[in-house]
Amino acid sequence: MKDEPVRQRILAEATRLFAQRGFEATSVQEIVVSAGVTKGAMYHYFDSKDDLLHEIYARVLRMQMERLTRIADGPGTLKQRLHRAAADVVETTAANLDDSKIFFRSIHLLAPETQKSVRADRRRYHERFRDLVVEGQRAGIFSDRVPADLVVDYFFGSVHHLGTWFHADGPLTGAQVGRHFADLLLTSLGAGNVNE
Amino acid sequence: MKDEPVRQRILAEATRLFAQRGFEATSVQEIVVSAGVTKGAMYHYFDSKDDLLHEIYARVLRMQMERLTRIADGPGTLKQRLHRAAADVVETTAANLDDSKIFFRSIHLLAPETQKSVRADRRRYHERFRDLVVEGQRAGIFSDRVPADLVVDYFFGSVHHLGTWFHADGPLTGAQVGRHFADLLLTSLGAGNVNE
DNA sequence: GGGCATCAACCGACTAGTCGGTATGCTAAG
DNA sequence: CTTAGCATACCGACTAGTCGGTTGATGCCC
């Protein structure tokens, strides 16, 4: 922890505090004390408090997009890939709950311009995921009774809400919840068994 | 608007501003100016800024709980009642999007004690809803492959996230989204047709 | 009906403190 | 001598909440 690069340490502590107390309720002073540095150091690495939040967002979005792409373009049937992608995003979200909490609580506090760019990244992710569903609907593997966009909004609503109830020391692991959620998604698309 | 009781006007404006700019980013000064009253008036009706937020929560929770109870204890088969309850909560959430936005963004900013009481109310709602699912699983009408609690978390995650993408002037009405979401819920419970 | 008391509703200047951000200085490396 | 990497002291803006005071309606006594 102590030999971690200063920039990373500031980001890590900021993430922890933002998730615990909220963005606005956390002062820059608290962050730098917690990270064992001074304000000067923080403003050396980041332009503003907003910039700090933006970096936290960008990091998690990059990670999720990379994983989704790898799974979607990887091997396996469509059902398998969708199931895998769904379970994976649940598991990684559970493993980085702080990021998830911060994201949906605080995005509205960013400057409008920054907000727009973050939302655009988010939409690209959503669309890549949706394309899997659309592909299955076109192929007749998935039911198209409910529009693909709505199904994806339905699913991601659940994922994004993990932060309000999931606990690492609860009865279920992130991987278990991931499998269940992926099952629910597939079932609601009328594609009961993943291996059919 | 002008002859609306002062207390209601303050609540309405606070709701609007909190949803638009966030709780922390909205000053008491802005609220009172927007409502056409003074700070004295606001602190005459409410104990604190927190109290204002708490009132907003309490109001929407009361309304939702009342509607759920009426539907759950009302006529119809289990499938019909669950479908009705699910569609209803989506529709009322869409109709009061501001409340929903504020709720999940700002609850962590309340005093711990207040937070606990709000969460307790919320849990009671969740449990009443879950009981419908459990009842169906026991009766063999719904699949019990996924635990009822998880199914309900899955569903309400989607509902609570309406605030991030739903717009009243979008392509779908609240009622339409409600029907789709209720369909998805029933389908994921393996209960395809509502009227079977 | 006139005088008096009471009370909720409301006003707005004020306080005490906090916040994000900056200006300047120092040190060590190259 | 220059630059990166910080530290420290400080500023101006803004905030939630307070408090002494005003206003107008109502009730009651004589």
GROMACS .gro file of C-alpha atoms (C1' of nucleotides) in nm, chain C residues 26-28, chain D residues 2-5:
model
    7
  418DC     C1'    1   1.117   2.378  -0.139
  419DT     C1'    2   1.390   1.967  -0.273
  420DA     C1'    3   1.611   1.636  -0.546
  424DT     C1'    4   1.543   2.344  -1.516
  425DT     C1'    5   1.184   2.057  -1.423
  426DA     C1'    6   0.896   1.715  -1.171
  427DG     C1'    7   0.701   1.624  -0.758
   0.00000   0.00000   0.00000
